[in-house]
Structures are given as structure tokens and as C-alpha cells.
Tab-separated table of C-alpha atoms and ligand atoms in Angstrom:
chain	number	residue	atom	x	y	z
F	1	MET	CA	0.000	0.000	0.000
F	2	ASN	CA	1.583	3.301	-1.095
F	3	LYS	CA	-0.685	6.011	0.272
F	4	ILE	CA	-4.280	6.924	0.994
F	5	GLU	CA	-5.561	7.553	-2.528
F	6	HIS	CA	-8.929	8.890	-1.386
F	7	ILE	CA	-11.519	8.859	1.356
F	8	GLY	CA	-15.027	8.126	0.078
F	9	ILE	CA	-17.900	10.054	1.644
F	10	ALA	CA	-21.519	9.007	0.970
F	11	VAL	CA	-23.815	11.991	0.425
F	12	LYS	CA	-27.503	12.439	-0.436
F	13	ASP	CA	-27.178	15.671	-2.428
F	14	LEU	CA	-23.961	15.899	-4.438
F	15	GLU	CA	-24.302	19.568	-5.397
F	16	ALA	CA	-24.930	20.616	-1.809
F	17	ALA	CA	-22.000	18.471	-0.629
F	18	ASN	CA	-19.784	20.008	-3.336
F	19	ARG	CA	-20.583	23.448	-1.905
F	20	THR	CA	-19.902	22.238	1.634
F	21	TYR	CA	-16.537	20.682	0.822
F	22	LYS	CA	-15.513	23.644	-1.318
F	23	ALA	CA	-16.077	25.768	1.775
F	24	VAL	CA	-14.288	23.278	4.044
F	25	LEU	CA	-11.253	22.709	1.794
F	26	GLY	CA	-11.039	26.164	0.253
F	27	SER	CA	-10.934	24.790	-3.285
F	28	LYS	CA	-13.514	23.400	-5.684
F	29	ASN	CA	-13.819	19.851	-6.929
F	30	TYR	CA	-11.717	19.065	-9.981
F	31	LYS	CA	-14.131	16.631	-11.578
F	32	THR	CA	-17.406	14.775	-11.290
F	33	GLU	CA	-17.704	11.364	-12.902
F	34	THR	CA	-20.488	8.786	-13.078
F	35	VAL	CA	-19.502	5.145	-12.624
F	36	GLU	CA	-22.729	3.476	-13.725
F	37	SER	CA	-21.380	-0.003	-12.979
F	38	GLU	CA	-21.175	1.046	-9.324
F	39	GLY	CA	-24.395	3.078	-9.370
F	40	VAL	CA	-22.561	6.215	-8.256
F	41	ILE	CA	-21.788	9.764	-9.266
F	42	THR	CA	-18.449	10.836	-7.818
F	43	SER	CA	-16.964	14.263	-7.171
F	44	PHE	CA	-13.228	14.622	-6.441
F	45	PHE	CA	-11.320	17.196	-4.405
F	46	LYS	CA	-7.506	17.131	-4.284
F	47	ILE	CA	-6.024	17.627	-0.801
F	48	GLY	CA	-2.248	17.240	-0.698
F	49	GLU	CA	-1.350	13.822	-2.081
F	50	SER	CA	-4.785	12.423	-1.271
F	51	LYS	CA	-8.341	13.169	-2.377
F	52	ILE	CA	-11.845	13.384	-1.048
F	53	GLU	CA	-14.329	11.430	-3.146
F	54	LEU	CA	-17.942	12.470	-2.611
F	55	LEU	CA	-20.348	9.724	-3.685
F	56	ALA	CA	-24.059	9.889	-4.431
F	57	GLY	CA	-26.127	6.870	-5.505
F	58	THR	CA	-27.696	6.867	-8.987
F	59	ASN	CA	-30.345	4.308	-8.047
F	60	ALA	CA	-31.906	2.656	-4.992
F	61	ASN	CA	-29.787	-0.497	-5.415
F	62	SER	CA	-26.518	1.427	-5.415
F	63	PRO	CA	-24.191	0.397	-2.570
F	64	VAL	CA	-24.073	4.071	-1.611
F	65	SER	CA	-27.872	4.449	-1.570
F	66	LYS	CA	-28.145	1.332	0.590
F	67	PHE	CA	-25.402	2.605	2.890
F	68	ILE	CA	-27.155	5.952	3.369
F	69	GLU	CA	-30.524	4.273	3.880
F	70	LYS	CA	-29.025	2.071	6.584
F	71	ARG	CA	-26.451	4.410	8.196
F	72	GLY	CA	-27.040	7.904	6.895
F	73	GLU	CA	-24.412	10.097	5.239
F	74	GLY	CA	-20.770	9.749	6.245
F	75	ILE	CA	-17.408	8.174	5.553
F	76	HIS	CA	-18.054	5.242	3.231
F	77	HIS	CA	-14.589	3.822	2.468
F	78	ILE	CA	-10.856	4.369	2.510
F	79	ALA	CA	-8.989	3.789	-0.757
F	80	PHE	CA	-5.303	2.883	-0.803
F	81	HIS	CA	-3.094	3.329	-3.867
F	82	VAL	CA	-1.234	0.147	-4.800
F	83	SER	CA	1.477	-0.466	-7.398
F	84	ASP	CA	0.229	-3.913	-8.453
F	85	ILE	CA	-3.459	-4.474	-7.690
F	86	LYS	CA	-3.468	-8.084	-8.872
F	87	ALA	CA	-0.547	-8.969	-6.610
F	88	GLU	CA	-2.174	-7.115	-3.695
F	89	ILE	CA	-5.438	-9.025	-4.216
F	90	GLU	CA	-3.534	-12.325	-4.058
F	91	ARG	CA	-1.533	-11.188	-1.010
F	92	LEU	CA	-4.693	-10.165	0.850
F	93	LYS	CA	-6.424	-13.428	-0.041
F	94	GLU	CA	-3.429	-15.344	1.335
F	95	GLU	CA	-3.757	-13.247	4.500
F	96	GLY	CA	-7.321	-14.551	4.766
F	97	PHE	CA	-9.213	-11.419	3.749
F	98	ARG	CA	-12.355	-11.654	1.629
F	99	LEU	CA	-12.232	-9.628	-1.594
F	100	LEU	CA	-15.602	-8.457	-2.854
F	101	ASN	CA	-14.177	-8.626	-6.374
F	102	GLU	CA	-11.134	-10.769	-7.069
F	103	THR	CA	-10.603	-9.278	-10.510
F	104	PRO	CA	-9.874	-5.543	-10.724
F	105	LYS	CA	-12.893	-3.596	-11.993
F	106	PRO	CA	-13.239	-0.125	-13.478
F	107	GLY	CA	-13.198	2.724	-11.001
F	108	ALA	CA	-13.424	6.499	-11.274
F	109	ASP	CA	-10.574	8.858	-12.094
F	110	TYR	CA	-8.810	6.464	-14.486
F	111	LYS	CA	-8.393	3.713	-11.900
F	112	GLN	CA	-8.950	0.001	-11.600
F	113	VAL	CA	-10.219	-1.000	-8.177
F	114	ALA	CA	-11.001	-3.832	-5.792
F	115	PHE	CA	-12.808	-3.884	-2.450
F	116	MET	CA	-12.310	-5.898	0.727
F	117	HIS	CA	-15.203	-6.992	2.917
F	118	PRO	CA	-15.668	-4.412	5.702
F	119	LYS	CA	-16.261	-7.107	8.301
F	120	ASP	CA	-12.659	-8.294	7.831
F	121	ALA	CA	-11.186	-4.850	8.541
F	122	ASN	CA	-12.826	-3.669	11.750
F	123	GLY	CA	-15.918	-2.445	9.973
F	124	VAL	CA	-14.057	-0.359	7.392
F	125	LEU	CA	-14.677	-0.805	3.677
F	126	ILE	CA	-11.230	-0.752	2.057
F	127	GLU	CA	-10.681	-0.095	-1.633
F	128	LEU	CA	-7.481	-0.795	-3.578
F	129	CYS	CA	-6.742	1.583	-6.453
F	130	GLN	CA	-4.228	1.421	-9.299
F	131	GLU	CA	-4.025	3.474	-12.488
F	132	LYS	CA	-5.723	1.738	-15.400
F	133	GLU	CA	-3.233	-0.045	-17.685
R	1	LIG	C1	-15.562	2.307	-8.075
R	1	LIG	C2	-15.981	3.739	-8.160
R	1	LIG	C3	-15.514	4.548	-6.967
R	1	LIG	C4	-13.988	4.651	-6.980
R	1	LIG	O1	-13.389	5.001	-5.973
R	1	LIG	O2	-13.422	4.445	-8.102
R	1	LIG	C5	-16.012	3.975	-5.673
R	1	LIG	O3	-15.405	4.029	-4.625
R	1	LIG	S1	-17.538	3.235	-5.793
R	1	LIG	C6	-18.033	2.894	-4.098
R	1	LIG	C7	-19.303	2.086	-4.132
R	1	LIG	N1	-19.010	0.692	-4.414
R	1	LIG	C8	-18.832	-0.183	-3.401
R	1	LIG	O4	-18.945	0.133	-2.239
R	1	LIG	C9	-18.482	-1.597	-3.813
R	1	LIG	C10	-18.153	-2.456	-2.605
R	1	LIG	N2	-19.299	-2.516	-1.710
R	1	LIG	C11	-20.109	-3.641	-1.667
R	1	LIG	O5	-19.901	-4.638	-2.352
R	1	LIG	C12	-21.281	-3.579	-0.710
R	1	LIG	O6	-21.588	-2.227	-0.433
R	1	LIG	C13	-21.010	-4.319	0.654
R	1	LIG	C14	-20.732	-5.799	0.374
R	1	LIG	C15	-19.858	-3.690	1.404
R	1	LIG	C16	-22.269	-4.205	1.502
R	1	LIG	O7	-23.313	-4.748	0.735
R	1	LIG	P1	-24.841	-4.461	1.123
R	1	LIG	O8	-24.988	-3.049	1.536
R	1	LIG	O9	-25.707	-4.962	0.041
R	1	LIG	O10	-25.047	-5.443	2.306
R	1	LIG	P2	-25.354	-5.120	3.802
R	1	LIG	O11	-26.091	-3.838	3.954
R	1	LIG	O12	-25.958	-6.349	4.368
R	1	LIG	O13	-23.885	-4.939	4.396
R	1	LIG	C17	-23.231	-6.054	4.945
R	1	LIG	C18	-22.569	-5.534	6.213
R	1	LIG	O14	-21.550	-4.588	5.828
R	1	LIG	C19	-21.867	-3.327	6.421
R	1	LIG	N3	-21.473	-2.316	5.455
R	1	LIG	C20	-22.053	-2.035	4.275
R	1	LIG	N4	-21.402	-1.024	3.655
R	1	LIG	C21	-20.394	-0.659	4.489
R	1	LIG	C22	-19.376	0.326	4.441
R	1	LIG	N5	-19.255	1.161	3.393
R	1	LIG	N6	-18.495	0.431	5.469
R	1	LIG	C23	-18.614	-0.406	6.540
R	1	LIG	N7	-19.552	-1.375	6.678
R	1	LIG	C24	-20.434	-1.481	5.641
R	1	LIG	C25	-23.350	-3.316	6.679
R	1	LIG	O15	-23.658	-2.405	7.711
R	1	LIG	C26	-23.549	-4.772	7.093
R	1	LIG	O16	-23.114	-4.929	8.417
R	1	LIG	P3	-24.191	-5.147	9.588
R	1	LIG	O17	-23.366	-5.256	10.838
R	1	LIG	O18	-24.943	-6.396	9.212
R	1	LIG	O19	-25.062	-3.900	9.533
R	2	LIG	CO1	-13.614	5.046	-3.998
């Protein structure tokens, strides 16, 4: 794991949250991007070498919509940048962690991603991120 690539925050109203985090961080988001395969619209803010990723669900079955329905808005996941996502997936599996997807899948911001089950990491949803090849 190289660094915290982003912290994902689940929000109900993306435009309102964009205004909030622009005020908090003192700079505006640099992009919004829909990842239909994940049922999310994302909005990214750069903060040092990491990012804040605001996430709103695009449909009721979206993981983010279900999260908000169950737990309300808040921190949804922590994403770590990795240099070799396939090797990291295998390493984590050997360590006994459950991967929610064992093959990297398309993420936002030109990444390929994988997720670990939150129950294996003290209730924290962890995402692995690597630049798309
Ligand atoms: C990829 C685009 C973008 C990027 O960065 O590039 C993203 O980050 S997209 C982010 C959205 N996508 C995902 O989150 C994919 C991985 N998530 C999942 O597969 C599901 O959300 C899962 C399996 C974590 C939960 O599934 P579901 O909500 O259908 O099931 P439950 O509600 O029964 O949850 C099971 C259990 O896990 C707890 N839970 C759910 N979400 C989270 C979370 N974000 N953090 C911590 N814990 C979570 C939930 O409360 C249940 O626990 P329980 O004790 O039974 O309440
Ligand atoms: Co993410």
C-alpha cells in the first residue's frame, strides 16, 4: 500500500455536498464522474497527495444508496493506492481477507479497483486503487 488515494464520503445531495466541501477545503472539486457499474456519481477534491471522493447513488440499489438508507451520510470507504493491484489481491487473499471482487474492476478517475469486505477490517470498507493499464 503506497498512500491513501482517497476517502469516500456518501452523500444524499452531491451539489450541496460540493458546496460544503468547497467551503471546508477552500478549493472546488476538480471533476465529477459517473460510474454506472457502481451506481454512483463521484466528485473529487484534491487535498495534498490524497483526495476526497464524494459519492451519491444513482439508483436505490446502489451500494451508496443502501449505505445511506441504513447508516445515513458519512465516511463510506478508505482507498489505498497500490502499485500492483493483482498482486495485492492475491496477497490479501493469502492473508485470509475476503475480496468483494477478485478481478480488478473499473473505477473512477482512471483507476482500476477492488474492495475488501468491511467485516474483515474492523468495519471499514477498504478499496485498492491502481491506475488503469
Ligand atoms: C468504483 C468507483 C468509486 C472509486 O473510488 O473508483 C467507488 O469508490 S464506488 C463505491 C461504491 N461501491 C462499493 O462500495 C463496492 C463495494 N461494496 C459492496 O460490495 C457492498 O456495499 C457491501 C458488500 C460492502 C455491503 O453490501 P450491502 O450493503 O448490500 O449489504 P449489507 O447492507 O448487508 O452490508 C453487509 C454488512 O456490511 C456493512 N457495510 C455495508 N457497507 C459498508 C461500508 N461502506 N463500510 C462499513 N460497513 C459497511 C453493513 O452495515 C452490514 O453490516 P451489519 O453489521 O450487518 O449492519
Ligand atoms: Co472510492
